[in-house]
Amino acid sequence: MPAEPYLLRLESRLQRGLAGPHGLSPDRIERHRSFILKHQQPDGGFRGREGESDLYYSAFAIRALGLLGGLRPEERPLLEEYLRRHDWRKLGVIDLMNWLTMVVAVQAAGGEDLLADAEEVWLGQMLQSLEALRRPDGGYAKTHEGATGSTYHSFLVLLTYELLAATPPLPNRLAQFFFNQQRDDGGFVEIAPMRRSGTNPTAAAVASLTLLGHLSDELSDDVSAFLKDVRSDEGGFQANTRIPFADSLSTFTGLLTAQDIGRPGVIDLDRIQEWVTTQLEFPTGGFRAATWDEQADIEYSFYALGLLGLLGHSMPPE
C-alpha cells in the first residue's frame, strides 16, 4: 500500500481541485466555514443536525474545514480537549477511524500528538481490536455480533490500518472477499446476501482493491458499466438503480470511482457542477444531501465540497 494514507492523499487531491478555477471564492469559503463551526459544541466536538456532539460528525467537520483552508490555530485547543476525553480502546471501527483521522489532522495543523503519551503496546492493542472483527469470509464485520464481512467496514478497517502504518494480515484473502461482493451488473454489494449493487459499496470495494494492488482493466470496465446504470436525470449518481434521485454522497463516491478507474466521461461533469451549486448549496453556507432535503448538513457539506474538488481536476480550464 502507498506510504501516505489514502485519506490524506484524498484530502490533498480535493484541496488542489478546490484551489483551481472551479473552486470556491474567499467569501464562499468563509460562509461554509461559518456553517461548519456553528455546529461545534461546548465540549469541542461537533453535532449533526441535532443532538450532542459525536465523533462521526466531528470527523466530517474537521475534514470539511480541511478543504476550506485547514484547521486554524485558535480552533485546535477545544478539539484537542474533546479528543482526549475518548478512550480509543472502547471505540468501534467507525469511531476509531474517525478519532484517528482527527488526531492526525490536529497534529498536521501544528497541534499536539495525542498518542505521544500512549503506552508502548497501544499499536498492538489497536490492531488486535480490529482483527477481532475479521470473519471467515475474509472481510471485517461491522460489530462483534456480525456473522459476515461488510464491504464498507472492511474498507474502513483497511483505512485504519493505513493510518496506523500497518498492513492487515492475509491481504489476498481480504482482496478475495471484495471480489466475492461483486455482482453481475459490475457493481458491488454491502453484505453477501444482497443481490442489488450499490454505488457506495462499489466505491469502497474499488478503492480497497486499488490499495491492495488488484485494480485491473477488466474490473474498471465492469464498474464503468455499473456507474452508467446509476446515473440520475438530475445530473449526479443514485445510490442504486431503484432510487430515482441523486444524492451528494453517491455522486461523490461515484465520480471519485470514475476518476480512479480512468472513466470520468461516464457522467456529464457540467451537469454535476450545476446541480451542486444551484440545487444543493445554501447561500448562507452549507449543502443539503439532495433536492428533497430541506436543510444543510455537515456530512453532506463535506461530500458536496469534495465533489467540487473532484470537478476541479476533471473540468477543462475556463
XYZ file of C-alpha atoms in Angstrom:
318
model
C 0.000 0.000 0.000
C 1.183 3.592 -0.604
C 3.269 5.204 2.146
C 0.909 8.156 2.593
C -2.540 7.135 3.882
C -5.428 7.186 1.422
C -7.415 9.750 3.420
C -4.528 12.217 3.448
C -3.903 11.756 -0.270
C -7.590 12.254 -0.978
C -7.721 15.432 1.116
C -4.726 16.878 -0.754
C -6.355 15.992 -4.065
C -9.617 17.711 -3.145
C -7.790 20.760 -1.799
C -5.947 21.155 -5.100
C -9.185 20.870 -7.028
C -10.892 23.492 -4.896
C -7.972 25.854 -5.409
C -8.451 25.781 -9.192
C -10.759 27.832 -11.432
C -13.771 25.697 -10.495
C -13.138 26.109 -6.774
C -14.601 28.466 -4.189
C -14.197 32.210 -3.834
C -12.949 33.521 -0.458
C -16.425 34.693 0.592
C -17.954 31.290 -0.178
C -15.190 29.615 1.805
C -15.943 31.777 4.843
C -19.702 31.148 4.594
C -19.179 27.406 4.581
C -16.583 27.566 7.374
C -19.059 29.558 9.452
C -21.756 26.949 8.817
C -19.459 24.122 9.971
C -18.226 25.965 13.062
C -21.789 26.757 14.189
C -22.173 23.050 14.863
C -19.280 22.898 17.331
C -20.438 22.231 20.879
C -19.011 23.466 24.208
C -17.214 20.118 24.659
C -15.208 20.781 21.471
C -16.934 18.197 19.298
C -19.429 18.755 16.502
C -23.041 17.649 16.238
C -25.186 16.684 13.293
C -28.486 18.396 12.565
C -29.493 17.987 16.188
C -28.384 16.334 19.408
C -24.984 16.225 21.048
C -21.525 16.104 19.528
C -20.125 12.791 18.355
C -17.002 11.501 16.649
C -18.771 10.785 13.365
C -19.914 14.352 12.695
C -16.807 15.794 14.312
C -14.635 13.962 11.800
C -16.711 15.230 8.880
C -16.478 18.747 10.292
C -12.685 18.577 10.526
C -12.404 17.070 7.049
C -14.643 19.837 5.664
C -12.601 22.520 7.415
C -9.514 20.896 5.912
C -10.959 21.563 2.454
C -11.824 25.136 3.442
C -8.349 26.283 4.364
C -7.485 23.902 7.168
C -7.813 23.805 10.932
C -6.803 27.214 12.299
C -4.636 27.570 15.458
C -7.476 29.046 17.527
C -9.713 26.100 16.595
C -7.338 23.376 17.838
C -7.390 23.560 21.677
C -11.102 22.848 22.139
C -10.968 19.985 19.643
C -7.907 18.533 21.379
C -9.798 18.512 24.673
C -12.673 16.682 23.019
C -10.384 14.025 21.550
C -8.575 13.467 24.856
C -11.864 12.543 26.513
C -12.271 9.484 24.274
C -10.613 6.184 25.109
C -9.752 4.525 21.794
C -9.949 1.089 23.483
C -13.711 1.493 23.766
C -14.350 2.684 20.209
C -15.862 0.689 17.362
C -14.304 0.645 13.888
C -16.034 3.776 12.568
C -15.385 5.816 15.693
C -11.785 4.602 15.925
C -11.072 5.605 12.335
C -12.761 8.977 12.861
C -10.827 9.563 16.086
C -7.518 8.679 14.411
C -8.359 10.896 11.432
C -8.855 13.866 13.725
C -5.743 13.066 15.766
C -3.727 13.123 12.524
C -5.432 16.366 11.406
C -4.662 18.083 14.708
C -1.017 17.076 14.562
C -0.731 18.082 10.873
C -2.142 21.512 11.783
C 0.628 22.061 14.323
C -1.204 20.716 17.353
C -0.330 18.023 19.869
C 0.475 14.409 19.137
C -2.374 12.970 21.159
C -0.827 9.496 21.084
C 2.541 10.646 22.402
C 1.749 9.519 25.949
C 0.196 6.209 24.963
C 1.807 3.098 26.383
C 4.210 1.205 24.104
C 1.732 -1.609 23.445
C -1.047 0.660 22.157
C -0.446 -0.138 18.469
C -0.666 -3.859 19.025
C -3.815 -3.407 21.084
C -5.438 -1.312 18.362
C -4.626 -3.883 15.694
C -5.910 -6.671 17.919
C -9.221 -4.835 18.336
C -9.530 -4.556 14.554
C -8.707 -8.226 13.951
C -11.411 -9.248 16.414
C -13.856 -8.216 13.654
C -12.264 -10.425 10.964
C -14.627 -13.091 9.681
C -14.112 -16.441 7.895
C -15.150 -14.851 4.588
C -12.009 -12.699 4.755
C -13.766 -9.413 5.446
C -14.464 -7.434 8.594
C -17.856 -7.256 10.277
C -19.499 -4.067 11.483
C -19.790 -5.345 15.057
C -18.657 -8.320 17.094
C -22.117 -9.819 16.584
C -21.857 -9.676 12.784
C -21.514 -13.088 11.130
C -20.202 -11.908 7.760
C -17.905 -9.216 6.431
C -19.158 -5.781 5.396
C -17.742 -4.130 2.278
C -17.847 -0.667 3.824
C -16.434 -1.683 7.201
C -13.713 -3.755 5.578
C -12.749 -0.595 3.669
C -12.731 1.383 6.930
C -10.520 -1.209 8.609
C -8.127 -1.012 5.650
C -8.023 2.792 6.012
C -7.420 2.457 9.752
C -4.516 0.085 9.134
C -3.066 2.719 6.799
C -3.400 5.447 9.433
C -1.502 3.153 11.789
C 1.187 2.479 9.141
C 0.379 -1.233 9.271
C -0.805 -3.921 6.843
C -3.773 -6.216 7.510
C -2.999 -9.929 7.810
C -3.781 -12.089 4.768
C -4.259 -9.196 2.328
C -5.005 -11.536 -0.592
C -7.795 -13.138 1.432
C -9.202 -9.665 2.035
C -8.982 -8.887 -1.691
C -10.878 -12.095 -2.468
C -13.581 -11.024 -0.020
C -14.079 -7.831 -2.033
C -14.176 -9.749 -5.325
C -16.839 -12.026 -3.849
C -19.012 -8.963 -3.229
C -19.213 -8.149 -6.949
C -22.428 -8.889 -8.841
C -23.311 -9.456 -12.497
C -24.148 -5.772 -13.053
C -20.485 -4.909 -12.440
C -21.055 -3.246 -9.079
C -20.584 -4.476 -5.520
C -22.897 -5.152 -2.593
C -22.524 -4.263 1.079
C -23.097 -7.761 2.507
C -23.044 -11.173 0.824
C -26.808 -11.963 0.836
C -27.581 -8.816 -1.189
C -28.126 -9.060 -4.933
C -28.501 -5.413 -5.968
C -25.253 -3.464 -6.184
C -24.900 -0.021 -4.645
C -22.806 2.984 -5.655
C -21.201 3.412 -2.242
C -20.165 -0.226 -1.647
C -18.860 -0.272 -5.202
C -16.698 2.769 -4.470
C -15.460 1.190 -1.223
C -14.600 -2.065 -2.978
C -12.784 -0.365 -5.866
C -10.758 1.856 -3.527
C -9.876 -1.170 -1.386
C -8.860 -3.348 -4.336
C -6.753 -0.472 -5.648
C -4.978 -0.178 -2.286
C -4.433 -3.929 -2.283
C -2.988 -3.857 -5.811
C -5.850 -5.633 -7.603
C -7.331 -2.978 -9.895
C -7.447 -4.272 -13.476
C -8.784 -3.100 -16.846
C -11.466 -5.791 -16.698
C -12.626 -4.617 -13.278
C -12.625 -0.997 -14.470
C -14.819 -1.942 -17.446
C -17.274 -3.762 -15.176
C -17.519 -0.861 -12.747
C -17.879 1.662 -15.567
C -20.898 -0.260 -16.873
C -22.481 -0.222 -13.414
C -21.891 3.513 -12.976
C -23.715 4.174 -16.244
C -26.729 2.336 -14.806
C -26.912 4.572 -11.713
C -26.697 7.938 -13.465
C -29.565 10.196 -12.479
C -31.511 12.532 -14.740
C -30.695 15.271 -12.212
C -27.023 15.089 -13.065
C -25.476 13.015 -10.265
C -25.346 9.360 -9.265
C -28.088 7.406 -7.490
C -27.370 5.142 -4.517
C -28.673 2.195 -6.581
C -30.912 1.576 -9.577
C -34.114 1.573 -7.536
C -33.642 5.036 -6.014
C -34.826 7.630 -8.565
C -32.823 10.633 -7.361
C -29.186 11.592 -6.961
C -27.536 12.457 -3.649
C -24.202 14.117 -2.914
C -22.708 11.095 -1.117
C -23.374 8.706 -4.012
C -22.334 11.330 -6.544
C -19.070 11.978 -4.711
C -18.178 8.294 -4.385
C -19.370 7.585 -7.941
C -17.334 10.382 -9.509
C -14.295 9.552 -7.368
C -14.502 5.953 -8.569
C -14.997 7.005 -12.200
C -11.870 9.151 -11.975
C -9.852 6.460 -10.236
C -10.650 3.827 -12.877
C -9.954 6.333 -15.657
C -13.562 6.702 -16.791
C -14.633 10.269 -15.833
C -16.661 10.507 -19.045
C -19.367 8.150 -17.745
C -21.225 11.219 -16.440
C -21.789 14.836 -17.511
C -19.485 16.930 -15.336
C -21.124 20.249 -16.234
C -24.476 18.931 -15.020
C -22.951 17.830 -11.711
C -21.420 21.268 -11.255
C -24.766 22.953 -11.905
C -26.648 20.517 -9.673
C -24.324 21.037 -6.711
C -24.182 24.825 -6.945
C -27.813 25.572 -7.854
C -29.682 22.760 -6.100
C -27.615 21.757 -3.055
C -25.672 24.832 -1.928
C -27.263 27.225 0.554
C -26.375 30.926 0.116
C -25.961 31.179 3.903
C -23.474 28.292 3.988
C -23.610 24.513 3.898
C -25.050 22.000 1.440
C -28.001 19.637 1.613
C -27.902 15.965 0.667
C -30.315 16.018 -2.273
C -33.103 18.085 -3.782
C -35.668 16.534 -1.443
C -33.668 17.591 1.629
C -34.705 20.725 3.488
C -31.615 21.743 5.437
C -27.855 21.790 5.189
C -25.811 19.121 6.931
C -22.136 18.794 7.936
C -21.637 15.347 6.406
C -23.234 16.238 3.083
C -21.453 19.578 3.036
C -18.188 17.639 3.053
C -19.352 15.467 0.153
C -20.503 18.497 -1.857
C -17.216 20.285 -1.233
C -15.429 17.091 -2.196
C -17.429 16.969 -5.419
C -16.350 20.492 -6.298
C -12.775 19.439 -5.585
C -13.073 16.422 -7.890
C -14.627 18.589 -10.593
C -11.664 20.924 -10.323
C -9.490 18.064 -11.590
C -11.821 16.880 -14.357
C -13.219 20.015 -15.980
C -11.191 21.979 -18.548
C -9.826 25.419 -17.563
C -12.121 28.343 -18.183
